[in-house]
């Protein structure tokens, strides 16, 4: 099958693209620039169409030229609050452009990569210290602009499904960690920093967050979920699925796995909550029983296995952070 992936050269998208290529599918990536540094192993096996996802005419031209059977929409601006106009244009406008192009060119299904952020803050028994997993029926009360864009895109997709006939499914991810996050996203991911910096021989000093727990899922597992949703035969029973491990782990748990894999790694974690400094309690666990029941998906990697695979991938794809730096303060 030919699958078009927007944002397919990014940290998360690269794993979806890699998995599709490995399964023998024809992959077209729609990106705003042709940077294949995160996919050197499959760089020659994909087609990259350079286009602005928020430009409906450009997006439709790519769809019309390549005629994919399925589309996976992953392109988005993460730091939405820093530039609200751009975030709305790219996140919401880009989703509208993809859905319209899919409708006009006969694409059967659009898989949208949403986020746990659509739920907003996780409080009460779902937050610290209980972390009762939330299901897909949990109230959606977005807080930050990124949350608003994710939920808006889900509702936009449902409108297209009802009124234009294109099948739409949203995947709400837990906190993702994986190779390349530190290079592309800086210190945004405490999890990736705790793996990539020790891999480069550097210490990690986390000022806070030792008491926080969160559902952290490895990027290869989310790629499996995306591919399962994209390629599933027939019409999917639901239009939204949680994608997480179903339980919350601490930064100390991750640190232990890193020290087991990198003897002598220096990782210091201060007490308290909110290690990523978001100011909102997004931390919690996702009940992912629905996607397991409907699509047979479940995560393959525990923390220890994920850390080992992560380190092997950094070396295999030459993604190790460059030295020297004395330390990294992750906020």
C-alpha positions as a Python dict, from the first residue, in 0.01 Angstrom:
ca = {
    (1, 'X'): (0, 0, 0),
    (2, 'X'): (107, 358, -57),
    (3, 'X'): (98, 556, 268),
    (4, 'X'): (153, 930, 291),
    (5, 'X'): (299, 1055, 620),
    (6, 'X'): (308, 1424, 706),
    (7, 'X'): (588, 1506, 948),
    (8, 'X'): (748, 1174, 858),
    (9, 'X'): (1105, 1298, 900),
    (10, 'X'): (1054, 1408, 1260),
    (11, 'X'): (1147, 1226, 1579),
    (12, 'X'): (823, 1029, 1597),
    (13, 'X'): (738, 1022, 1228),
    (14, 'X'): (1074, 872, 1135),
    (15, 'X'): (983, 554, 1323),
    (16, 'X'): (649, 527, 1148),
    (17, 'X'): (822, 570, 812),
    (18, 'X'): (1088, 316, 903),
    (19, 'X'): (828, 61, 1011),
    (20, 'X'): (622, 104, 696),
    (21, 'X'): (929, 64, 475),
    (22, 'X'): (1037, -246, 665),
    (23, 'X'): (693, -396, 601),
    (24, 'X'): (730, -334, 228),
    (25, 'X'): (497, -37, 185),
    (26, 'X'): (544, 253, -55),
    (27, 'X'): (601, 562, 164),
    (28, 'X'): (560, 926, 64),
    (29, 'X'): (664, 1185, 323),
    (30, 'X'): (522, 1537, 315),
    (31, 'X'): (761, 1771, 496),
    (32, 'X'): (855, 2139, 491),
    (33, 'X'): (1218, 2045, 423),
    (34, 'X'): (1403, 1738, 302),
    (35, 'X'): (1609, 1650, 611),
    (36, 'X'): (1657, 1271, 626),
    (37, 'X'): (1909, 1276, 913),
    (38, 'X'): (1681, 1068, 1138),
    (39, 'X'): (1616, 806, 869),
    (40, 'X'): (1960, 735, 718),
    (41, 'X'): (1882, 363, 707),
    (42, 'X'): (1575, 407, 483),
    (43, 'X'): (1658, 742, 319),
    (44, 'X'): (1675, 589, -28),
    (45, 'X'): (1352, 393, 16),
    (46, 'X'): (1112, 685, 59),
    (47, 'X'): (980, 969, -151),
    (48, 'X'): (992, 1315, 8),
    (49, 'X'): (752, 1582, -116),
    (50, 'X'): (849, 1925, 16),
    (51, 'X'): (536, 2130, 92),
    (52, 'X'): (385, 2357, 356),
    (53, 'X'): (121, 2152, 534),
    (54, 'X'): (-80, 2467, 610),
    (55, 'X'): (-101, 2550, 237),
    (56, 'X'): (-408, 2362, 115),
    (57, 'X'): (-314, 2393, -252),
    (58, 'X'): (35, 2250, -194),
    (59, 'X'): (-102, 1965, 16),
    (60, 'X'): (-367, 1874, -241),
    (61, 'X'): (-105, 1878, -518),
    (62, 'X'): (106, 1624, -326),
    (63, 'X'): (-197, 1401, -263),
    (64, 'X'): (-308, 1428, -626),
    (65, 'X'): (37, 1336, -756),
    (66, 'X'): (99, 1038, -530),
    (67, 'X'): (-257, 907, -465),
    (68, 'X'): (-198, 736, -129),
    (69, 'X'): (-442, 476, -2),
    (70, 'X'): (-398, 592, 357),
    (71, 'X'): (-261, 910, 516),
    (72, 'X'): (-96, 956, 855),
    (73, 'X'): (-95, 1316, 975),
    (74, 'X'): (186, 1383, 1225),
    (75, 'X'): (307, 1734, 1133),
    (76, 'X'): (248, 1988, 1411),
    (77, 'X'): (398, 2274, 1608),
    (78, 'X'): (464, 2165, 1968),
    (79, 'X'): (538, 2500, 2134),
    (80, 'X'): (201, 2643, 2035),
    (81, 'X'): (181, 2908, 2308),
    (82, 'X'): (495, 3081, 2174),
    (83, 'X'): (331, 3162, 1840),
    (84, 'X'): (-46, 3114, 1851),
    (85, 'X'): (-107, 3229, 1493),
    (86, 'X'): (147, 2988, 1347),
    (87, 'X'): (25, 2707, 1572),
    (88, 'X'): (-335, 2747, 1458),
    (89, 'X'): (-229, 2776, 1093),
    (90, 'X'): (-12, 2463, 1105),
    (91, 'X'): (-189, 2244, 1359),
    (92, 'X'): (-552, 2316, 1274),
    (93, 'X'): (-517, 2460, 924),
    (94, 'X'): (-276, 2182, 828),
    (95, 'X'): (-518, 1918, 950),
    (96, 'X'): (-800, 2076, 749),
    (97, 'X'): (-574, 2080, 443),
    (98, 'X'): (-487, 1712, 485),
    (99, 'X'): (-849, 1607, 539),
    (100, 'X'): (-970, 1810, 241),
    (101, 'X'): (-697, 1670, 17),
    (102, 'X'): (-774, 1319, 137),
    (103, 'X'): (-1141, 1368, 56),
    (104, 'X'): (-1074, 1509, -290),
    (105, 'X'): (-828, 1234, -388),
    (106, 'X'): (-1016, 935, -250),
    (107, 'X'): (-795, 846, 48),
    (108, 'X'): (-965, 578, 253),
    (109, 'X'): (-843, 663, 602),
    (110, 'X'): (-664, 946, 780),
    (111, 'X'): (-481, 857, 1102),
    (112, 'X'): (-428, 1166, 1316),
    (113, 'X'): (-162, 1166, 1585),
    (114, 'X'): (-326, 1342, 1875),
    (115, 'X'): (-211, 1355, 2236),
    (116, 'X'): (-306, 1299, 2595),
    (117, 'X'): (-300, 1681, 2602),
    (118, 'X'): (-654, 1669, 2462),
    (119, 'X'): (-768, 1566, 2811),
    (120, 'X'): (-600, 1868, 2970),
    (121, 'X'): (-488, 1845, 3333),
    (122, 'X'): (-517, 1504, 3498),
    (123, 'X'): (-632, 1561, 3854),
    (124, 'X'): (-806, 1377, 4136),
    (125, 'X'): (-747, 1002, 4130),
    (126, 'X'): (-599, 1032, 3780),
    (127, 'X'): (-318, 1260, 3896),
    (128, 'X'): (-54, 1242, 4167),
    (129, 'X'): (-27, 1024, 4372),
    (130, 'X'): (-284, 767, 4249),
    (131, 'X'): (-246, 776, 3868),
    (132, 'X'): (-560, 579, 3789),
    (133, 'X'): (-548, 529, 3409),
    (134, 'X'): (-790, 738, 3203),
    (135, 'X'): (-999, 586, 2927),
    (136, 'X'): (-1104, 743, 2597),
    (137, 'X'): (-1428, 855, 2764),
    (138, 'X'): (-1242, 1082, 3007),
    (139, 'X'): (-1360, 1447, 2986),
    (140, 'X'): (-1155, 1657, 2745),
    (141, 'X'): (-1074, 1996, 2897),
    (142, 'X'): (-778, 2150, 2712),
    (143, 'X'): (-563, 2406, 2894),
    (144, 'X'): (-268, 2514, 2677),
    (145, 'X'): (-307, 2616, 2314),
    (146, 'X'): (-141, 2291, 2201),
    (147, 'X'): (-418, 2102, 2384),
    (148, 'X'): (-680, 2317, 2212),
    (149, 'X'): (-534, 2248, 1868),
    (150, 'X'): (-523, 1873, 1928),
    (151, 'X'): (-884, 1855, 2042),
    (152, 'X'): (-994, 2090, 1764),
    (153, 'X'): (-831, 1864, 1506),
    (154, 'X'): (-1004, 1560, 1647),
    (155, 'X'): (-1342, 1731, 1614),
    (156, 'X'): (-1251, 1853, 1266),
    (157, 'X'): (-1170, 1495, 1168),
    (158, 'X'): (-1506, 1376, 1299),
    (159, 'X'): (-1681, 1645, 1095),
    (160, 'X'): (-1506, 1526, 781),
    (161, 'X'): (-1598, 1166, 861),
    (162, 'X'): (-1964, 1257, 902),
    (163, 'X'): (-1993, 1497, 611),
    (164, 'X'): (-1727, 1397, 359),
    (165, 'X'): (-1701, 1022, 407),
    (166, 'X'): (-1329, 992, 481),
    (167, 'X'): (-1254, 759, 771),
    (168, 'X'): (-1077, 935, 1058),
    (169, 'X'): (-907, 798, 1368),
    (170, 'X'): (-715, 986, 1638),
    (171, 'X'): (-441, 831, 1851),
    (172, 'X'): (-383, 998, 2189),
    (173, 'X'): (-24, 935, 2294),
    (174, 'X'): (125, 930, 2639),
    (175, 'X'): (468, 1092, 2694),
    (176, 'X'): (695, 971, 2413),
    (177, 'X'): (1070, 925, 2439),
    (178, 'X'): (1304, 815, 2162),
    (179, 'X'): (1630, 875, 1975),
    (180, 'X'): (1667, 1222, 1827),
    (181, 'X'): (1443, 1409, 2071),
    (182, 'X'): (1735, 1585, 2237),
    (183, 'X'): (1875, 1701, 1902),
    (184, 'X'): (1541, 1817, 1761),
    (185, 'X'): (1354, 1927, 2075),
    (186, 'X'): (1635, 2038, 2306),
    (187, 'X'): (1560, 1985, 2676),
    (188, 'X'): (1186, 1940, 2620),
    (189, 'X'): (1202, 1570, 2703),
    (190, 'X'): (1349, 1485, 3040),
    (191, 'X'): (1332, 1116, 2950),
    (192, 'X'): (1540, 1149, 2635),
    (193, 'X'): (1791, 1378, 2807),
    (194, 'X'): (1839, 1117, 3078),
    (195, 'X'): (1940, 861, 2815),
    (196, 'X'): (2120, 1062, 2548),
    (197, 'X'): (2342, 1273, 2775),
    (198, 'X'): (2486, 974, 2969),
    (199, 'X'): (2537, 801, 2633),
    (200, 'X'): (2765, 1093, 2545),
    (201, 'X'): (2947, 1065, 2878),
    (202, 'X'): (2777, 1367, 3031),
    (203, 'X'): (2610, 1397, 3373),
    (204, 'X'): (2244, 1485, 3412),
    (205, 'X'): (2115, 1709, 3689),
    (206, 'X'): (1737, 1732, 3720),
    (207, 'X'): (1639, 2006, 3960),
    (208, 'X'): (1299, 1858, 4038),
    (209, 'X'): (1059, 1583, 3948),
    (210, 'X'): (1170, 1285, 4154),
    (211, 'X'): (825, 1244, 4307),
    (212, 'X'): (641, 1262, 3976),
    (213, 'X'): (521, 955, 3790),
    (214, 'X'): (405, 940, 3430),
    (215, 'X'): (308, 708, 3148),
    (216, 'X'): (619, 707, 2929),
    (217, 'X'): (610, 511, 2605),
    (218, 'X'): (895, 431, 2369),
    (219, 'X'): (878, 577, 2020),
    (220, 'X'): (900, 239, 1845),
    (221, 'X'): (584, 133, 2029),
    (222, 'X'): (388, 437, 1918),
    (223, 'X'): (502, 371, 1562),
    (224, 'X'): (359, 20, 1588),
    (225, 'X'): (27, 169, 1700),
    (226, 'X'): (19, 420, 1414),
    (227, 'X'): (96, 151, 1158),
    (228, 'X'): (-165, -82, 1305),
    (229, 'X'): (-428, 193, 1279),
    (230, 'X'): (-321, 288, 926),
    (231, 'X'): (-325, -63, 784),
    (232, 'X'): (-611, -231, 972),
    (233, 'X'): (-862, -385, 728),
    (234, 'X'): (-1222, -275, 727),
    (235, 'X'): (-1365, 18, 916),
    (236, 'X'): (-1228, 73, 1265),
    (237, 'X'): (-1480, 30, 1550),
    (238, 'X'): (-1377, 356, 1720),
    (239, 'X'): (-1242, 693, 1609),
    (240, 'X'): (-1009, 759, 1905),
    (241, 'X'): (-762, 539, 2091),
    (242, 'X'): (-526, 592, 2382),
    (243, 'X'): (-170, 478, 2321),
    (244, 'X'): (28, 426, 2641),
    (245, 'X'): (164, 161, 2873),
    (246, 'X'): (-123, 186, 3119),
    (247, 'X'): (97, 257, 3421),
    (248, 'X'): (304, 545, 3556),
    (249, 'X'): (677, 524, 3622),
    (250, 'X'): (913, 766, 3794),
    (251, 'X'): (1231, 933, 3674),
    (252, 'X'): (1412, 723, 3932),
    (253, 'X'): (1283, 410, 3756),
    (254, 'X'): (1427, 539, 3429),
    (255, 'X'): (1753, 638, 3596),
    (256, 'X'): (1794, 284, 3729),
    (257, 'X'): (1744, 141, 3379),
    (258, 'X'): (1999, 385, 3236),
    (259, 'X'): (2257, 303, 3504),
    (260, 'X'): (2211, -67, 3433),
    (261, 'X'): (2283, -4, 3065),
    (262, 'X'): (2555, 260, 3119),
    (263, 'X'): (2755, 172, 3432),
    (264, 'X'): (2882, 484, 3601),
    (265, 'X'): (2618, 715, 3452),
    (266, 'X'): (2571, 1021, 3674),
    (267, 'X'): (2205, 1113, 3711),
    (268, 'X'): (2083, 1335, 3993),
    (269, 'X'): (1713, 1402, 4042),
    (270, 'X'): (1569, 1653, 4285),
    (271, 'X'): (1238, 1604, 4467),
    (272, 'X'): (902, 1745, 4368),
    (273, 'X'): (666, 1729, 4072),
    (274, 'X'): (645, 1859, 3713),
    (275, 'X'): (997, 1776, 3590),
    (276, 'X'): (928, 1934, 3249),
    (277, 'X'): (810, 2260, 3403),
    (278, 'X'): (480, 2267, 3218),
    (279, 'X'): (282, 2420, 3502),
    (280, 'X'): (-9, 2184, 3430),
    (281, 'X'): (-50, 1831, 3566),
    (282, 'X'): (-60, 1639, 3239),
    (283, 'X'): (123, 1351, 3405),
    (284, 'X'): (-77, 1031, 3438),
    (285, 'X'): (-151, 693, 3282),
    (286, 'X'): (-355, 600, 2976),
    (287, 'X'): (-581, 298, 2966),
    (288, 'X'): (-500, 144, 2627),
    (289, 'X'): (-721, -162, 2644),
    (290, 'X'): (-940, -36, 2358),
    (291, 'X'): (-662, -32, 2097),
    (292, 'X'): (-545, -372, 2218),
    (293, 'X'): (-896, -514, 2175),
    (294, 'X'): (-963, -354, 1836),
    (295, 'X'): (-618, -363, 1675),
    (296, 'X'): (-419, -613, 1879),
    (297, 'X'): (-163, -347, 1974),
    (298, 'X'): (28, -345, 2298),
    (299, 'X'): (373, -203, 2382),
    (300, 'X'): (672, -429, 2318),
    (301, 'X'): (923, -237, 2528),
    (302, 'X'): (950, -208, 2904),
    (303, 'X'): (1182, 61, 3041),
    (304, 'X'): (1491, -160, 3046),
    (305, 'X'): (1433, -291, 2694),
    (306, 'X'): (1355, 57, 2564),
    (307, 'X'): (1676, 204, 2708),
    (308, 'X'): (1887, -71, 2553),
    (309, 'X'): (1716, -33, 2214),
    (310, 'X'): (1747, 346, 2239),
    (311, 'X'): (2123, 327, 2300),
    (312, 'X'): (2175, 77, 2021),
    (313, 'X'): (1982, 302, 1784),
    (314, 'X'): (2182, 612, 1878),
    (315, 'X'): (2497, 424, 1783),
    (316, 'X'): (2352, 256, 1472),
    (317, 'X'): (2214, 578, 1326),
    (318, 'X'): (2500, 798, 1452),
    (319, 'X'): (2267, 1015, 1661),
    (320, 'X'): (2482, 1042, 1972),
    (321, 'X'): (2497, 1395, 2114),
    (322, 'X'): (2826, 1567, 2042),
    (323, 'X'): (3062, 1639, 2328),
    (324, 'X'): (3180, 1829, 2517),
    (325, 'X'): (2938, 1976, 2767),
    (326, 'X'): (2990, 1968, 3140),
    (327, 'X'): (2632, 1900, 3239),
    (328, 'X'): (2273, 1953, 3139),
    (329, 'X'): (2009, 2117, 3350),
    (330, 'X'): (1678, 1979, 3233),
    (331, 'X'): (1377, 2189, 3320),
}
